[in-house]
Short mmCIF file of C-alpha atoms in Angstrom, two decimals:
data_model
loop_
_atom_site.label_atom_id
_atom_site.label_comp_id
_atom_site.label_asym_id
_atom_site.label_seq_id
_atom_site.Cartn_x
_atom_site.Cartn_y
_atom_site.Cartn_z
CA MET B 1 18.98 11.12 11.63
CA GLU B 2 17.58 7.53 11.94
CA ASN B 3 18.28 4.36 9.78
CA CYS B 4 16.17 3.44 7.04
CA GLY B 5 13.11 2.17 7.68
CA ILE B 6 11.11 -0.77 5.50
CA GLY B 7 7.52 -1.33 6.14
CA TYR B 8 7.19 -4.98 4.56
CA GLN B 9 3.96 -6.68 6.78
CA ASN B 10 1.20 -4.65 5.74
CA LEU B 11 -1.55 -5.66 8.28
CA ILE B 12 -4.42 -4.36 5.79
CA LEU B 13 -3.81 -6.93 3.73
CA SER B 14 -5.20 -9.66 6.26
CA ALA B 15 -7.31 -7.23 8.42
CA ALA B 16 -11.00 -6.27 8.57
CA LEU B 17 -11.44 -3.12 6.57
CA ALA B 18 -14.68 -0.81 6.96
CA ALA B 19 -15.41 2.51 5.57
CA ASP B 20 -18.17 4.94 6.64
CA SER B 21 -18.63 6.00 2.98
CA SER B 22 -17.59 4.07 -0.54
CA VAL B 23 -19.10 4.00 -3.95
CA ALA B 24 -20.21 0.49 -4.98
CA ALA B 25 -18.00 -0.23 -7.66
CA LEU B 26 -15.18 0.95 -5.73
CA PRO B 27 -15.06 -0.68 -2.12
CA VAL B 28 -12.56 -0.14 0.74
CA SER B 29 -11.77 -3.76 -0.21
CA ASN B 30 -9.85 -2.55 -3.00
CA LEU B 31 -7.07 -1.44 -0.69
CA THR B 32 -5.90 -4.75 -0.74
CA SER B 33 -5.04 -4.61 -4.39
CA PRO B 34 -1.50 -3.99 -5.28
CA GLN B 35 -2.28 -1.44 -8.12
CA GLY B 36 -1.92 1.96 -7.66
CA SER B 37 -4.42 2.85 -10.66
CA SER B 38 -7.42 5.02 -9.69
CA ALA B 39 -9.54 2.16 -11.25
CA TYR B 40 -8.75 -0.15 -8.24
CA ALA B 41 -9.14 2.50 -5.48
CA TRP B 42 -11.45 2.87 -2.22
CA ARG B 43 -13.46 5.84 -3.34
CA ALA B 44 -15.30 7.74 -0.69
CA LEU B 45 -18.10 9.92 -1.31
CA GLY B 46 -17.76 13.55 -0.33
CA THR B 47 -14.13 14.98 1.25
CA GLN B 48 -14.42 13.20 4.35
CA ALA B 49 -14.43 9.50 5.47
CA THR B 50 -13.23 7.15 8.21
CA LEU B 51 -11.57 3.99 7.57
CA THR B 52 -11.37 1.19 10.26
CA VAL B 53 -8.38 -1.70 10.00
CA GLN B 54 -9.17 -4.38 12.50
CA PHE B 55 -6.58 -6.80 13.25
CA ALA B 56 -7.08 -10.48 13.82
CA GLN B 57 -4.60 -10.05 16.98
CA ALA B 58 -2.97 -7.22 18.42
CA SER B 59 0.21 -5.83 16.53
CA PRO B 60 2.89 -3.57 16.19
CA VAL B 61 2.18 -0.47 14.59
CA ARG B 62 4.69 2.10 13.53
CA ALA B 63 3.87 3.45 9.82
CA VAL B 64 0.93 4.36 8.36
CA SER B 65 0.82 5.87 4.85
CA LEU B 66 -1.46 6.61 1.52
CA HIS B 67 -0.57 6.48 -1.89
CA ARG B 68 -1.36 7.69 -5.26
CA THR B 69 -4.40 9.53 -3.95
CA ASN B 70 -6.24 11.89 -4.96
CA LEU B 71 -5.63 14.14 -1.71
CA THR B 72 -4.88 17.89 -1.95
CA ALA B 73 -2.05 19.90 0.29
CA GLY B 74 -4.36 21.05 2.79
CA ALA B 75 -5.86 17.37 3.44
CA SER B 76 -5.65 16.51 7.51
CA TRP B 77 -6.43 13.11 9.14
CA ARG B 78 -6.79 11.58 12.55
CA LEU B 79 -5.19 8.37 13.52
CA VAL B 80 -6.50 6.30 16.21
CA LEU B 81 -4.96 3.30 17.54
CA ARG B 82 -7.01 1.03 19.89
CA ARG B 83 -5.93 -2.12 21.89
CA ASP B 84 -8.91 -4.06 23.55
CA ASN B 85 -11.01 -0.84 22.70
CA ALA B 86 -8.65 1.42 24.72
CA VAL B 87 -7.09 4.12 23.01
CA VAL B 88 -3.33 3.65 22.76
CA GLN B 89 -2.89 6.86 20.73
CA ASP B 90 -4.90 9.31 18.94
CA VAL B 91 -3.19 12.06 16.74
CA THR B 92 -4.60 14.49 14.19
CA THR B 93 -2.42 16.10 11.75
CA ALA B 94 -2.03 17.68 8.57
CA LEU B 95 -1.27 14.94 5.90
CA ALA B 96 0.94 17.19 3.97
CA THR B 97 0.78 15.36 0.66
CA SER B 98 2.97 15.26 -2.07
CA GLY B 99 2.06 14.05 -5.06
CA GLY B 100 -0.70 12.16 -3.80
CA GLN B 101 1.30 10.56 -0.89
CA ALA B 102 1.37 10.96 2.86
CA VAL B 103 3.22 9.42 5.34
CA PHE B 104 3.42 9.21 9.41
CA VAL B 105 5.49 7.55 11.32
CA LEU B 106 4.29 6.77 15.31
CA PRO B 107 6.41 6.44 18.04
CA PRO B 108 8.15 3.04 18.57
CA GLY B 109 6.83 0.30 20.63
CA LEU B 110 2.95 0.72 19.90
CA VAL B 111 0.59 -2.36 19.86
CA ALA B 112 -2.73 -2.02 18.62
CA ASP B 113 -5.70 -4.24 17.31
CA ALA B 114 -7.23 -1.40 15.30
CA VAL B 115 -6.62 1.35 13.43
CA GLN B 116 -9.30 3.98 12.46
CA MET B 117 -8.11 7.19 10.28
CA THR B 118 -10.61 9.95 9.65
CA ILE B 119 -9.26 11.60 6.57
CA SER B 120 -10.76 14.90 5.61
CA ASP B 121 -10.01 17.40 2.47
CA ALA B 122 -12.75 19.94 2.36
CA THR B 123 -11.05 21.80 -0.42
CA ASN B 124 -10.50 18.66 -2.86
CA PRO B 125 -11.83 19.82 -6.50
CA ASP B 126 -13.15 16.32 -7.43
CA GLY B 127 -15.50 16.34 -4.35
CA TYR B 128 -14.45 12.64 -3.33
CA LEU B 129 -11.45 10.72 -1.89
CA SER B 130 -9.76 8.45 -3.92
CA ILE B 131 -7.25 6.19 -1.90
CA PRO B 132 -5.78 3.30 -4.28
CA LEU B 133 -2.89 2.22 -1.86
CA ALA B 134 -2.17 2.21 1.92
CA TYR B 135 0.08 0.84 4.57
CA VAL B 136 -0.87 0.24 8.12
CA GLY B 137 2.10 -1.89 9.82
CA PRO B 138 5.59 -2.51 11.38
CA LEU B 139 8.72 -0.62 10.00
CA TRP B 140 11.95 -2.69 10.19
CA GLN B 141 15.42 -0.58 10.85
CA PRO B 142 18.74 -2.43 10.34
CA ILE B 143 21.34 -1.82 13.08
CA ARG B 144 23.17 0.14 10.69
CA ASN B 145 22.33 2.49 7.83
CA PHE B 146 22.80 1.89 3.88
CA SER B 147 26.04 3.13 2.00
CA THR B 148 26.33 6.44 0.54
CA ASP B 149 27.01 4.53 -3.01
CA SER B 150 23.04 4.52 -3.03
CA THR B 151 21.17 6.54 -5.48
CA SER B 152 17.54 7.73 -6.36
CA GLY B 153 15.86 9.12 -9.17
CA PHE B 154 13.01 8.73 -11.53
CA THR B 155 11.80 6.90 -14.69
CA LEU B 156 9.94 8.84 -16.92
CA GLY B 157 7.16 7.74 -19.55
CA ILE B 158 7.40 10.36 -22.27
CA ASP B 159 5.79 10.22 -25.71
CA GLU B 160 8.05 12.59 -27.87
CA VAL B 161 7.43 13.84 -31.46
CA THR B 162 9.81 15.86 -33.23
CA SER B 163 8.77 17.94 -36.03
CA LEU B 164 10.71 18.16 -39.38
CA SER B 165 12.35 21.11 -38.27
CA GLY B 166 14.07 19.47 -34.94
CA ALA B 167 11.46 21.17 -32.68
CA GLU B 168 10.49 18.45 -29.59
CA PHE B 169 7.00 17.90 -28.54
CA PRO B 170 7.36 15.78 -25.16
CA GLN B 171 4.17 14.54 -23.16
CA THR B 172 4.62 13.21 -19.70
CA ARG B 173 2.49 10.02 -19.24
CA TRP B 174 4.11 9.09 -15.91
CA ILE B 175 6.64 9.68 -13.50
CA GLN B 176 8.10 6.85 -11.24
CA LYS B 177 10.23 7.27 -8.26
CA LYS B 178 13.11 4.79 -7.99
CA ALA B 179 15.96 4.21 -5.82
CA SER B 180 18.76 1.92 -5.47
CA ILE B 181 19.95 1.06 -2.10
CA ALA B 182 23.46 -0.74 -1.14
CA HIS B 183 24.27 -1.65 1.94
CA GLN B 184 27.38 -3.76 3.23
CA SER B 185 26.58 -3.70 6.85
CA TYR B 186 23.55 -5.69 7.85
CA GLY B 187 24.32 -7.90 10.74
CA SER B 188 24.66 -11.74 10.16
CA ALA B 189 21.33 -11.98 12.58
CA GLU B 190 19.19 -9.61 10.28
CA ALA B 191 19.87 -11.89 7.28
CA ASP B 192 16.65 -14.20 8.17
CA ILE B 193 14.71 -10.77 7.76
CA LEU B 194 16.33 -9.94 4.43
CA SER B 195 14.91 -13.28 3.46
CA ASP B 196 11.32 -12.57 4.57
CA ILE B 197 11.44 -9.35 2.59
CA GLN B 198 12.29 -10.81 -0.61
CA ALA B 199 9.80 -13.40 -0.16
CA VAL B 200 7.37 -10.34 0.34
CA ALA B 201 8.66 -8.64 -2.81
CA ALA B 202 8.65 -12.03 -4.87
CA ARG B 203 4.54 -12.43 -4.15
CA GLY B 204 4.49 -9.02 -5.58
CA GLU B 205 3.26 -7.02 -2.84
CA ASN B 206 4.27 -3.45 -2.37
CA ILE B 207 6.91 -2.35 0.41
CA LEU B 208 7.38 1.18 2.08
CA PHE B 209 10.65 2.36 2.16
CA LEU B 210 11.90 5.33 4.23
CA PRO B 211 15.27 6.50 3.88
CA ASP B 212 15.02 8.49 7.04
CA PRO B 213 11.81 8.04 9.29
CA SER B 214 12.71 10.92 11.14
CA ALA B 215 12.79 13.26 7.77
CA PRO B 216 10.25 16.34 8.35
CA ALA B 217 9.21 15.66 4.36
CA LEU B 218 8.58 11.71 4.53
CA GLN B 219 5.75 12.34 2.11
CA LYS B 220 8.59 13.14 -0.43
CA GLN B 221 11.18 10.77 0.54
CA ALA B 222 9.12 7.53 1.02
CA ILE B 223 8.95 5.12 -1.96
CA TYR B 224 6.09 2.63 -1.99
CA GLY B 225 5.86 -0.46 -4.43
CA ARG B 226 7.99 -3.26 -5.70
CA LEU B 227 11.27 -4.17 -4.43
CA SER B 228 13.85 -6.20 -6.32
CA GLY B 229 17.08 -7.50 -4.58
CA GLY B 230 20.24 -9.19 -5.30
CA ASP B 231 21.86 -12.08 -3.88
CA ILE B 232 22.89 -11.64 -0.02
CA GLY B 233 26.92 -11.75 0.33
CA ASN B 234 29.54 -12.04 2.52
CA PRO B 235 32.33 -9.45 1.48
CA PHE B 236 34.34 -9.38 4.72
CA GLY B 237 34.73 -12.94 5.21
CA ALA B 238 34.33 -13.56 9.24
CA ALA B 239 33.54 -10.15 10.21
CA ASP B 240 29.47 -9.59 11.28
CA ARG B 241 28.87 -8.10 7.76
CA ARG B 242 26.30 -9.02 5.09
CA SER B 243 25.62 -7.29 1.74
CA TRP B 244 22.55 -6.58 0.11
CA THR B 245 21.79 -4.16 -2.90
CA PHE B 246 18.20 -3.82 -3.53
CA ASN B 247 15.99 -1.39 -6.14
CA MET B 248 12.70 0.07 -5.10
CA THR B 249 10.19 1.53 -7.78
CA GLU B 250 7.38 3.43 -6.92
CA ARG B 251 3.95 1.62 -7.72
CA LEU B 252 1.64 2.82 -10.35
#
């Protein structure tokens, strides 16, 4: 088990984006929108498409993820990382999507100036690919892991009608993953990074949270969305410990 990972430096937001297929009203530039709705997505014609993310300069890349997509369990992708046109990583794998979410964690230490992903979903019943949200970038891991006091769950949007006889007719509109992450063991040297994360969250940008980057079912555990955090504390006096509790809510 690895310490949790936080992706708060989404290189997609400042990169040059190109796709070999897109609907005119739903261009690839929609990937820079923070909204997870299909109405703000990149939509590719057909069931295979290639997205190229070109950075202004070489940067660390550890995590690549897609969220709120229409991809099925049979989808796959090929990820190619390049630096100065030389391939530094080339991997093809099943997407293993869960709720339209797919996450892949690369080996540490990779630096690239371009990431190309080719997404294939031949049996998709929609006949097209819809990708509203994506993350490509570094993954920060604290020196020590979060507390076992942390919790996770769901927020449900349900319209409920109750008949005169007491019969209930719930209609689920949306399901949103959430987590409350308590941590009392950040090092004092990590406080600046926590402040950077809070600044990104304050701008309304989405953040990727992985409870365990080595877990086999990342697509089920990951949360990509809004982060809200309390104050950074110093509960143990002179000890090299800082506390911070933050809440993650999936972006819908």
